[in-house]
Amino acid sequence: MWQLHVDEASNHKGAGASVVIITLDGTLLEQAITLGFSTSNNEALLAGLSLTKELSIKRLAIYSDSQMIMNQASGECMPKHPRMVQYLDKVQGILKEFPTFTIQQVPRAENTHADALAHLGSALDIQIKRSILVEHLDRPSIEEIEPIDSMQIKTPAGKTPSSTTS
């Protein structure tokens, strides 16, 4: 099954949401979203469901650290606020298009990837699309210089290293 991990974040700069999709071969598809309004995990869930629908995914495991949103999406509880009812209706409408799906709440410690992207989205204050490449370096970009032993310094015959001049 493909996996969908979602999260949201908000701070003094703004709000953000994230989508992390893990394909069958383990490839990561990541999206950080900057939001111009107060949000809930529903926005992240809807963004993820919309993206997975566009990718024609048929079997999907959905994960979020929001117990309430996962319980509402799975039908275990109903929201009381009219705005949350609208979100739930939209989520359930999209979920009907997936032949097979599971919904699971996960501890925050298991949702750190989505959490990091949501915080990135909440920290960005410009409204342009961007690509952010993340690269892993195994070694420094410069060669490390071997320490020089003073006994290895070659000087003209009869002179010490401290007495040589140019």
mmCIF file of N, CA and C in Angstrom, residues 18-152:
data_model
loop_
_atom_site.group_PDB
_atom_site.id
_atom_site.type_symbol
_atom_site.label_atom_id
_atom_site.label_comp_id
_atom_site.label_asym_id
_atom_site.label_seq_id
_atom_site.Cartn_x
_atom_site.Cartn_y
_atom_site.Cartn_z
ATOM 1 N N SER A 18 1.647 19.783 5.548
ATOM 2 C CA SER A 18 2.609 18.955 4.822
ATOM 3 C C SER A 18 1.970 17.662 4.370
ATOM 4 N N VAL A 19 2.545 17.155 3.292
ATOM 5 C CA VAL A 19 2.140 15.883 2.711
ATOM 6 C C VAL A 19 3.413 15.099 2.438
ATOM 7 N N VAL A 20 3.484 13.878 2.932
ATOM 8 C CA VAL A 20 4.582 12.972 2.612
ATOM 9 C C VAL A 20 3.942 11.695 2.087
ATOM 10 N N ILE A 21 4.242 11.371 0.844
ATOM 11 C CA ILE A 21 3.732 10.144 0.230
ATOM 12 C C ILE A 21 4.908 9.199 0.066
ATOM 13 N N ILE A 22 4.719 7.966 0.486
ATOM 14 C CA ILE A 22 5.746 6.936 0.316
ATOM 15 C C ILE A 22 5.196 5.916 -0.670
ATOM 16 N N THR A 23 5.878 5.778 -1.806
ATOM 17 C CA THR A 23 5.423 4.875 -2.857
ATOM 18 C C THR A 23 5.722 3.425 -2.482
ATOM 19 N N LEU A 24 5.264 2.518 -3.320
ATOM 20 C CA LEU A 24 5.480 1.093 -3.063
ATOM 21 C C LEU A 24 6.961 0.732 -3.029
ATOM 22 N N ASP A 25 7.786 1.457 -3.810
ATOM 23 C CA ASP A 25 9.224 1.156 -3.816
ATOM 24 C C ASP A 25 10.008 2.005 -2.811
ATOM 25 N N GLY A 26 9.294 2.768 -1.964
ATOM 26 C CA GLY A 26 9.959 3.546 -0.921
ATOM 27 C C GLY A 26 10.342 4.956 -1.315
ATOM 28 N N THR A 27 10.017 5.375 -2.534
ATOM 29 C CA THR A 27 10.310 6.734 -2.964
ATOM 30 C C THR A 27 9.444 7.721 -2.177
ATOM 31 N N LEU A 28 10.048 8.840 -1.775
ATOM 32 C CA LEU A 28 9.323 9.876 -1.032
ATOM 33 C C LEU A 28 8.888 10.999 -1.961
ATOM 34 N N LEU A 29 7.629 11.367 -1.869
ATOM 35 C CA LEU A 29 7.100 12.552 -2.538
ATOM 36 C C LEU A 29 6.695 13.493 -1.411
ATOM 37 N N GLU A 30 7.258 14.693 -1.392
ATOM 38 C CA GLU A 30 7.085 15.588 -0.251
ATOM 39 C C GLU A 30 6.541 16.932 -0.694
ATOM 40 N N GLN A 31 5.680 17.498 0.140
ATOM 41 C CA GLN A 31 5.135 18.815 -0.148
ATOM 42 C C GLN A 31 4.965 19.586 1.156
ATOM 43 N N ALA A 32 5.524 20.788 1.198
ATOM 44 C CA ALA A 32 5.293 21.723 2.301
ATOM 45 C C ALA A 32 4.382 22.809 1.748
ATOM 46 N N ILE A 33 3.346 23.151 2.483
ATOM 47 C CA ILE A 33 2.337 24.094 2.007
ATOM 48 C C ILE A 33 2.273 25.276 2.967
ATOM 49 N N THR A 34 2.382 26.484 2.425
ATOM 50 C CA THR A 34 2.210 27.699 3.211
ATOM 51 C C THR A 34 0.745 28.107 3.119
ATOM 52 N N LEU A 35 0.122 28.345 4.248
ATOM 53 C CA LEU A 35 -1.297 28.695 4.281
ATOM 54 C C LEU A 35 -1.470 30.127 4.770
ATOM 55 N N GLY A 36 -2.368 30.848 4.152
ATOM 56 C CA GLY A 36 -2.624 32.230 4.533
ATOM 57 C C GLY A 36 -3.794 32.372 5.485
ATOM 58 N N PHE A 37 -4.073 31.330 6.266
ATOM 59 C CA PHE A 37 -5.208 31.345 7.186
ATOM 60 C C PHE A 37 -4.947 30.353 8.306
ATOM 61 N N SER A 38 -5.699 30.487 9.394
ATOM 62 C CA SER A 38 -5.596 29.519 10.491
ATOM 63 C C SER A 38 -6.066 28.172 9.975
ATOM 64 N N THR A 39 -5.463 27.121 10.486
ATOM 65 C CA THR A 39 -5.736 25.816 9.894
ATOM 66 C C THR A 39 -5.896 24.728 10.934
ATOM 67 N N SER A 40 -6.234 23.571 10.421
ATOM 68 C CA SER A 40 -6.269 22.352 11.224
ATOM 69 C C SER A 40 -5.617 21.261 10.378
ATOM 70 N N ASN A 41 -5.471 20.104 10.944
ATOM 71 C CA ASN A 41 -4.914 18.981 10.191
ATOM 72 C C ASN A 41 -5.798 18.594 9.010
ATOM 73 N N ASN A 42 -7.038 19.074 8.995
ATOM 74 C CA ASN A 42 -7.920 18.784 7.865
ATOM 75 C C ASN A 42 -7.348 19.300 6.547
ATOM 76 N N GLU A 43 -6.748 20.480 6.555
ATOM 77 C CA GLU A 43 -6.162 21.027 5.322
ATOM 78 C C GLU A 43 -5.040 20.130 4.815
ATOM 79 N N ALA A 44 -4.213 19.651 5.720
ATOM 80 C CA ALA A 44 -3.129 18.747 5.323
ATOM 81 C C ALA A 44 -3.703 17.450 4.772
ATOM 82 N N LEU A 45 -4.716 16.914 5.439
ATOM 83 C CA LEU A 45 -5.335 15.671 4.980
ATOM 84 C C LEU A 45 -5.962 15.854 3.606
ATOM 85 N N LEU A 46 -6.687 16.944 3.397
ATOM 86 C CA LEU A 46 -7.296 17.189 2.087
ATOM 87 C C LEU A 46 -6.244 17.373 0.999
ATOM 88 N N ALA A 47 -5.169 18.074 1.311
ATOM 89 C CA ALA A 47 -4.090 18.253 0.329
ATOM 90 C C ALA A 47 -3.489 16.906 -0.047
ATOM 91 N N GLY A 48 -3.246 16.062 0.947
ATOM 92 C CA GLY A 48 -2.680 14.742 0.684
ATOM 93 C C GLY A 48 -3.619 13.850 -0.097
ATOM 94 N N LEU A 49 -4.890 13.860 0.269
ATOM 95 C CA LEU A 49 -5.868 13.041 -0.456
ATOM 96 C C LEU A 49 -6.013 13.510 -1.899
ATOM 97 N N SER A 50 -6.016 14.823 -2.109
ATOM 98 C CA SER A 50 -6.114 15.355 -3.473
ATOM 99 C C SER A 50 -4.916 14.936 -4.311
ATOM 100 N N LEU A 51 -3.732 15.010 -3.728
ATOM 101 C CA LEU A 51 -2.526 14.629 -4.459
ATOM 102 C C LEU A 51 -2.510 13.135 -4.771
ATOM 103 N N THR A 52 -2.865 12.305 -3.805
ATOM 104 C CA THR A 52 -2.867 10.857 -4.061
ATOM 105 C C THR A 52 -3.939 10.488 -5.080
ATOM 106 N N LYS A 53 -5.043 11.213 -5.075
ATOM 107 C CA LYS A 53 -6.092 10.985 -6.082
ATOM 108 C C LYS A 53 -5.565 11.334 -7.478
ATOM 109 N N GLU A 54 -4.856 12.462 -7.593
ATOM 110 C CA GLU A 54 -4.258 12.863 -8.875
ATOM 111 C C GLU A 54 -3.268 11.822 -9.379
ATOM 112 N N LEU A 55 -2.598 11.139 -8.464
ATOM 113 C CA LEU A 55 -1.621 10.111 -8.835
ATOM 114 C C LEU A 55 -2.282 8.764 -9.124
ATOM 115 N N SER A 56 -3.603 8.716 -9.070
ATOM 116 C CA SER A 56 -4.387 7.495 -9.343
ATOM 117 C C SER A 56 -4.029 6.342 -8.415
ATOM 118 N N ILE A 57 -3.729 6.655 -7.174
ATOM 119 C CA ILE A 57 -3.414 5.623 -6.188
ATOM 120 C C ILE A 57 -4.715 4.942 -5.776
ATOM 121 N N LYS A 58 -4.689 3.633 -5.697
ATOM 122 C CA LYS A 58 -5.901 2.869 -5.370
ATOM 123 C C LYS A 58 -5.893 2.317 -3.952
ATOM 124 N N ARG A 59 -4.709 2.013 -3.434
ATOM 125 C CA ARG A 59 -4.585 1.439 -2.083
ATOM 126 C C ARG A 59 -3.728 2.385 -1.250
ATOM 127 N N LEU A 60 -4.311 2.896 -0.167
ATOM 128 C CA LEU A 60 -3.650 3.967 0.571
ATOM 129 C C LEU A 60 -3.777 3.764 2.078
ATOM 130 N N ALA A 61 -2.658 3.899 2.773
ATOM 131 C CA ALA A 61 -2.628 3.909 4.239
ATOM 132 C C ALA A 61 -2.368 5.352 4.662
ATOM 133 N N ILE A 62 -3.266 5.919 5.451
ATOM 134 C CA ILE A 62 -3.215 7.331 5.835
ATOM 135 C C ILE A 62 -2.800 7.444 7.302
ATOM 136 N N TYR A 63 -1.822 8.325 7.567
ATOM 137 C CA TYR A 63 -1.298 8.501 8.919
ATOM 138 C C TYR A 63 -1.269 9.984 9.286
ATOM 139 N N SER A 64 -1.641 10.277 10.516
ATOM 140 C CA SER A 64 -1.524 11.622 11.071
ATOM 141 C C SER A 64 -1.374 11.492 12.579
ATOM 142 N N ASP A 65 -0.765 12.503 13.196
ATOM 143 C CA ASP A 65 -0.664 12.460 14.654
ATOM 144 C C ASP A 65 -1.883 13.107 15.326
ATOM 145 N N SER A 66 -2.868 13.529 14.535
ATOM 146 C CA SER A 66 -4.087 14.115 15.090
ATOM 147 C C SER A 66 -5.133 13.025 15.339
ATOM 148 N N GLN A 67 -5.317 12.686 16.592
ATOM 149 C CA GLN A 67 -6.304 11.663 16.968
ATOM 150 C C GLN A 67 -7.709 12.071 16.518
ATOM 151 N N MET A 68 -8.068 13.332 16.738
ATOM 152 C CA MET A 68 -9.411 13.783 16.408
ATOM 153 C C MET A 68 -9.693 13.690 14.907
ATOM 154 N N ILE A 69 -8.776 14.172 14.092
ATOM 155 C CA ILE A 69 -8.985 14.153 12.646
ATOM 156 C C ILE A 69 -9.062 12.719 12.131
ATOM 157 N N MET A 70 -8.207 11.850 12.626
ATOM 158 C CA MET A 70 -8.235 10.451 12.191
ATOM 159 C C MET A 70 -9.530 9.768 12.639
ATOM 160 N N ASN A 71 -9.988 10.053 13.861
ATOM 161 C CA ASN A 71 -11.251 9.474 14.338
ATOM 162 C C ASN A 71 -12.438 9.983 13.522
ATOM 163 N N GLN A 72 -12.414 11.257 13.165
ATOM 164 C CA GLN A 72 -13.498 11.801 12.349
ATOM 165 C C GLN A 72 -13.472 11.213 10.942
ATOM 166 N N ALA A 73 -12.290 11.135 10.334
ATOM 167 C CA ALA A 73 -12.181 10.604 8.975
ATOM 168 C C ALA A 73 -12.618 9.145 8.902
ATOM 169 N N SER A 74 -12.352 8.389 9.959
ATOM 170 C CA SER A 74 -12.726 6.972 9.962
ATOM 171 C C SER A 74 -14.173 6.753 10.399
ATOM 172 N N GLY A 75 -14.861 7.828 10.798
ATOM 173 C CA GLY A 75 -16.258 7.711 11.196
ATOM 174 C C GLY A 75 -16.469 7.342 12.651
ATOM 175 N N GLU A 76 -15.401 7.295 13.438
ATOM 176 C CA GLU A 76 -15.527 6.932 14.856
ATOM 177 C C GLU A 76 -16.181 8.031 15.687
ATOM 178 N N CYS A 77 -16.043 9.280 15.258
ATOM 179 C CA CYS A 77 -16.710 10.377 15.963
ATOM 180 C C CYS A 77 -17.081 11.458 14.957
ATOM 181 N N MET A 78 -18.018 12.300 15.344
ATOM 182 C CA MET A 78 -18.488 13.365 14.465
ATOM 183 C C MET A 78 -18.077 14.719 15.042
ATOM 184 N N PRO A 79 -17.673 15.646 14.172
ATOM 185 C CA PRO A 79 -17.325 16.979 14.664
ATOM 186 C C PRO A 79 -18.585 17.745 15.074
ATOM 187 N N LYS A 80 -18.404 18.696 15.974
ATOM 188 C CA LYS A 80 -19.531 19.508 16.441
ATOM 189 C C LYS A 80 -19.597 20.856 15.720
ATOM 190 N N HIS A 81 -18.455 21.397 15.382
ATOM 191 C CA HIS A 81 -18.390 22.716 14.746
ATOM 192 C C HIS A 81 -18.772 22.593 13.265
ATOM 193 N N PRO A 82 -19.643 23.494 12.753
ATOM 194 C CA PRO A 82 -20.072 23.408 11.346
ATOM 195 C C PRO A 82 -18.915 23.421 10.339
ATOM 196 N N ARG A 83 -17.879 24.190 10.633
ATOM 197 C CA ARG A 83 -16.727 24.230 9.718
ATOM 198 C C ARG A 83 -16.044 22.866 9.653
ATOM 199 N N MET A 84 -15.910 22.200 10.790
ATOM 200 C CA MET A 84 -15.289 20.875 10.825
ATOM 201 C C MET A 84 -16.168 19.834 10.124
ATOM 202 N N VAL A 85 -17.488 20.026 10.181
ATOM 203 C CA VAL A 85 -18.405 19.133 9.455
ATOM 204 C C VAL A 85 -18.161 19.272 7.952
ATOM 205 N N GLN A 86 -17.952 20.508 7.481
ATOM 206 C CA GLN A 86 -17.655 20.723 6.059
ATOM 207 C C GLN A 86 -16.366 20.004 5.658
ATOM 208 N N TYR A 87 -15.341 20.121 6.486
ATOM 209 C CA TYR A 87 -14.087 19.415 6.204
ATOM 210 C C TYR A 87 -14.331 17.912 6.132
ATOM 211 N N LEU A 88 -15.044 17.385 7.103
ATOM 212 C CA LEU A 88 -15.292 15.947 7.138
ATOM 213 C C LEU A 88 -16.053 15.489 5.901
ATOM 214 N N ASP A 89 -17.063 16.248 5.485
ATOM 215 C CA ASP A 89 -17.816 15.886 4.278
ATOM 216 C C ASP A 89 -16.899 15.813 3.064
ATOM 217 N N LYS A 90 -16.003 16.773 2.961
ATOM 218 C CA LYS A 90 -15.081 16.790 1.821
ATOM 219 C C LYS A 90 -14.101 15.616 1.900
ATOM 220 N N VAL A 91 -13.558 15.347 3.081
ATOM 221 C CA VAL A 91 -12.637 14.220 3.269
ATOM 222 C C VAL A 91 -13.331 12.912 2.903
ATOM 223 N N GLN A 92 -14.533 12.697 3.433
ATOM 224 C CA GLN A 92 -15.232 11.445 3.162
ATOM 225 C C GLN A 92 -15.620 11.314 1.695
ATOM 226 N N GLY A 93 -15.922 12.436 1.041
ATOM 227 C CA GLY A 93 -16.215 12.404 -0.394
ATOM 228 C C GLY A 93 -15.022 11.918 -1.207
ATOM 229 N N ILE A 94 -13.831 12.389 -0.855
ATOM 230 C CA ILE A 94 -12.622 11.954 -1.569
ATOM 231 C C ILE A 94 -12.282 10.513 -1.209
ATOM 232 N N LEU A 95 -12.437 10.141 0.056
ATOM 233 C CA LEU A 95 -12.110 8.771 0.476
ATOM 234 C C LEU A 95 -12.949 7.733 -0.268
ATOM 235 N N LYS A 96 -14.162 8.083 -0.659
ATOM 236 C CA LYS A 96 -15.025 7.152 -1.403
ATOM 237 C C LYS A 96 -14.410 6.753 -2.742
ATOM 238 N N GLU A 97 -13.496 7.574 -3.242
ATOM 239 C CA GLU A 97 -12.871 7.299 -4.533
ATOM 240 C C GLU A 97 -11.704 6.322 -4.431
ATOM 241 N N PHE A 98 -11.313 5.955 -3.214
ATOM 242 C CA PHE A 98 -10.236 4.986 -3.007
ATOM 243 C C PHE A 98 -10.850 3.617 -2.727
ATOM 244 N N PRO A 99 -10.564 2.623 -3.582
ATOM 245 C CA PRO A 99 -11.115 1.284 -3.335
ATOM 246 C C PRO A 99 -10.669 0.699 -1.995
ATOM 247 N N THR A 100 -9.426 0.946 -1.612
ATOM 248 C CA THR A 100 -8.886 0.402 -0.365
ATOM 249 C C THR A 100 -8.096 1.492 0.353
ATOM 250 N N PHE A 101 -8.424 1.718 1.624
ATOM 251 C CA PHE A 101 -7.649 2.665 2.425
ATOM 252 C C PHE A 101 -7.765 2.294 3.892
ATOM 253 N N THR A 102 -6.742 2.686 4.643
ATOM 254 C CA THR A 102 -6.765 2.559 6.096
ATOM 255 C C THR A 102 -6.421 3.922 6.676
ATOM 256 N N ILE A 103 -6.889 4.168 7.882
ATOM 257 C CA ILE A 103 -6.637 5.431 8.572
ATOM 258 C C ILE A 103 -6.098 5.094 9.951
ATOM 259 N N GLN A 104 -4.953 5.702 10.288
ATOM 260 C CA GLN A 104 -4.354 5.385 11.584
ATOM 261 C C GLN A 104 -3.718 6.618 12.203
ATOM 262 N N GLN A 105 -4.015 6.838 13.474
ATOM 263 C CA GLN A 105 -3.346 7.887 14.224
ATOM 264 C C GLN A 105 -2.014 7.322 14.685
ATOM 265 N N VAL A 106 -0.952 8.133 14.549
ATOM 266 C CA VAL A 106 0.381 7.707 14.985
ATOM 267 C C VAL A 106 0.903 8.712 16.007
ATOM 268 N N PRO A 107 1.776 8.279 16.903
ATOM 269 C CA PRO A 107 2.380 9.227 17.846
ATOM 270 C C PRO A 107 3.189 10.293 17.100
ATOM 271 N N ARG A 108 3.294 11.467 17.683
ATOM 272 C CA ARG A 108 4.075 12.544 17.050
ATOM 273 C C ARG A 108 5.493 12.103 16.713
ATOM 274 N N ALA A 109 6.065 11.274 17.563
ATOM 275 C CA ALA A 109 7.438 10.809 17.342
ATOM 276 C C ALA A 109 7.563 9.982 16.067
ATOM 277 N N GLU A 110 6.462 9.452 15.563
ATOM 278 C CA GLU A 110 6.487 8.667 14.327
ATOM 279 C C GLU A 110 6.032 9.488 13.126
ATOM 280 N N ASN A 111 5.793 10.772 13.326
ATOM 281 C CA ASN A 111 5.328 11.634 12.244
ATOM 282 C C ASN A 111 6.265 12.830 12.061
ATOM 283 N N THR A 112 7.526 12.644 12.420
ATOM 284 C CA THR A 112 8.474 13.765 12.437
ATOM 285 C C THR A 112 8.779 14.314 11.046
ATOM 286 N N HIS A 113 8.768 13.470 10.037
ATOM 287 C CA HIS A 113 9.056 13.933 8.677
ATOM 288 C C HIS A 113 7.974 14.924 8.230
ATOM 289 N N ALA A 114 6.718 14.516 8.371
ATOM 290 C CA ALA A 114 5.614 15.403 8.003
ATOM 291 C C ALA A 114 5.614 16.650 8.885
ATOM 292 N N ASP A 115 5.929 16.495 10.150
ATOM 293 C CA ASP A 115 5.975 17.619 11.079
ATOM 294 C C ASP A 115 7.018 18.651 10.641
ATOM 295 N N ALA A 116 8.186 18.186 10.238
ATOM 296 C CA ALA A 116 9.253 19.101 9.807
ATOM 297 C C ALA A 116 8.825 19.894 8.573
ATOM 298 N N LEU A 117 8.178 19.235 7.626
ATOM 299 C CA LEU A 117 7.720 19.938 6.425
ATOM 300 C C LEU A 117 6.606 20.933 6.751
ATOM 301 N N ALA A 118 5.714 20.575 7.663
ATOM 302 C CA ALA A 118 4.645 21.497 8.062
ATOM 303 C C ALA A 118 5.240 22.741 8.716
ATOM 304 N N HIS A 119 6.264 22.554 9.549
ATOM 305 C CA HIS A 119 6.919 23.704 10.177
ATOM 306 C C HIS A 119 7.638 24.560 9.134
ATOM 307 N N LEU A 120 8.204 23.930 8.122
ATOM 308 C CA LEU A 120 8.817 24.690 7.032
ATOM 309 C C LEU A 120 7.751 25.535 6.340
ATOM 310 N N GLY A 121 6.614 24.930 6.045
ATOM 311 C CA GLY A 121 5.524 25.670 5.411
ATOM 312 C C GLY A 121 5.037 26.832 6.256
ATOM 313 N N SER A 122 4.996 26.653 7.561
ATOM 314 C CA SER A 122 4.517 27.725 8.441
ATOM 315 C C SER A 122 5.544 28.843 8.595
ATOM 316 N N ALA A 123 6.797 28.568 8.327
ATOM 317 C CA ALA A 123 7.858 29.564 8.507
ATOM 318 C C ALA A 123 8.064 30.428 7.266
ATOM 319 N N LEU A 124 7.628 29.957 6.115
ATOM 320 C CA LEU A 124 7.822 30.715 4.881
ATOM 321 C C LEU A 124 6.736 31.768 4.758
ATOM 322 N N ASP A 125 7.133 33.006 4.491
ATOM 323 C CA ASP A 125 6.131 34.061 4.421
ATOM 324 C C ASP A 125 5.945 34.620 3.019
ATOM 325 N N ILE A 126 6.489 33.971 2.024
ATOM 326 C CA ILE A 126 6.262 34.420 0.658
ATOM 327 C C ILE A 126 5.390 33.406 -0.059
ATOM 328 N N GLN A 127 4.630 33.890 -1.006
ATOM 329 C CA GLN A 127 3.616 33.054 -1.630
ATOM 330 C C GLN A 127 4.014 32.627 -3.038
ATOM 331 N N ILE A 128 5.200 32.068 -3.176
ATOM 332 C CA ILE A 128 5.621 31.562 -4.479
ATOM 333 C C ILE A 128 5.940 30.086 -4.349
ATOM 334 N N LYS A 129 5.761 29.370 -5.446
ATOM 335 C CA LYS A 129 6.127 27.957 -5.432
ATOM 336 C C LYS A 129 7.639 27.857 -5.468
ATOM 337 N N ARG A 130 8.151 26.840 -4.842
ATOM 338 C CA ARG A 130 9.590 26.638 -4.847
ATOM 339 C C ARG A 130 9.880 25.162 -4.734
ATOM 340 N N SER A 131 11.057 24.787 -5.154
ATOM 341 C CA SER A 131 11.551 23.424 -4.965
ATOM 342 C C SER A 131 12.724 23.500 -4.012
ATOM 343 N N ILE A 132 12.739 22.608 -3.063
ATOM 344 C CA ILE A 132 13.844 22.553 -2.112
ATOM 345 C C ILE A 132 14.462 21.175 -2.225
ATOM 346 N N LEU A 133 15.709 21.140 -2.622
ATOM 347 C CA LEU A 133 16.412 19.874 -2.727
ATOM 348 C C LEU A 133 17.133 19.609 -1.419
ATOM 349 N N VAL A 134 17.033 18.404 -0.951
ATOM 350 C CA VAL A 134 17.736 17.998 0.261
ATOM 351 C C VAL A 134 18.782 16.988 -0.161
ATOM 352 N N GLU A 135 20.013 17.248 0.204
ATOM 353 C CA GLU A 135 21.125 16.408 -0.230
ATOM 354 C C GLU A 135 21.886 15.898 0.988
ATOM 355 N N HIS A 136 22.410 14.700 0.874
ATOM 356 C CA HIS A 136 23.227 14.121 1.942
ATOM 357 C C HIS A 136 24.676 14.093 1.475
ATOM 358 N N LEU A 137 25.582 14.619 2.280
ATOM 359 C CA LEU A 137 27.010 14.573 1.979
ATOM 360 C C LEU A 137 27.666 13.575 2.919
ATOM 361 N N ASP A 138 28.441 12.655 2.358
ATOM 362 C CA ASP A 138 29.149 11.663 3.172
ATOM 363 C C ASP A 138 30.458 12.200 3.727
ATOM 364 N N ARG A 139 31.002 13.242 3.085
ATOM 365 C CA ARG A 139 32.289 13.776 3.536
ATOM 366 C C ARG A 139 32.310 15.278 3.277
ATOM 367 N N PRO A 140 33.238 15.993 3.888
ATOM 368 C CA PRO A 140 33.317 17.442 3.694
ATOM 369 C C PRO A 140 33.563 17.792 2.228
ATOM 370 N N SER A 141 33.196 18.982 1.847
ATOM 371 C CA SER A 141 33.379 19.445 0.475
ATOM 372 C C SER A 141 34.827 19.787 0.158
ATOM 373 N N ILE A 142 35.657 19.921 1.163
ATOM 374 C CA ILE A 142 37.085 20.162 0.952
ATOM 375 C C ILE A 142 37.854 18.983 1.520
ATOM 376 N N GLU A 143 39.066 18.801 1.008
ATOM 377 C CA GLU A 143 39.894 17.714 1.531
ATOM 378 C C GLU A 143 40.481 18.142 2.863
ATOM 379 N N GLU A 144 40.518 17.215 3.783
ATOM 380 C CA GLU A 144 41.113 17.523 5.073
ATOM 381 C C GLU A 144 42.624 17.535 4.926
ATOM 382 N N ILE A 145 43.247 18.525 5.534
ATOM 383 C CA ILE A 145 44.700 18.666 5.454
ATOM 384 C C ILE A 145 45.325 17.878 6.587
ATOM 385 N N GLU A 146 46.308 17.079 6.215
ATOM 386 C CA GLU A 146 47.031 16.295 7.222
ATOM 387 C C GLU A 146 47.861 17.252 8.072
ATOM 388 N N PRO A 147 47.886 17.079 9.383
ATOM 389 C CA PRO A 147 48.746 17.931 10.215
ATOM 390 C C PRO A 147 50.213 17.718 9.830
ATOM 391 N N ILE A 148 50.959 18.798 9.846
ATOM 392 C CA ILE A 148 52.375 18.714 9.468
ATOM 393 C C ILE A 148 53.216 18.547 10.721
ATOM 394 N N ASP A 149 54.053 17.547 10.690
ATOM 395 C CA ASP A 149 54.994 17.312 11.788
ATOM 396 C C ASP A 149 56.201 18.196 11.499
ATOM 397 N N SER A 150 56.642 18.986 12.470
ATOM 398 C CA SER A 150 57.768 19.899 12.239
ATOM 399 C C SER A 150 59.028 19.159 11.816
ATOM 400 N N MET A 151 59.139 17.907 12.100
ATOM 401 C CA MET A 151 60.316 17.142 11.699
ATOM 402 C C MET A 151 60.289 16.850 10.200
ATOM 403 N N GLN A 152 59.123 17.022 9.550
ATOM 404 C CA GLN A 152 59.013 16.723 8.128
ATOM 405 C C GLN A 152 59.346 17.926 7.253
#
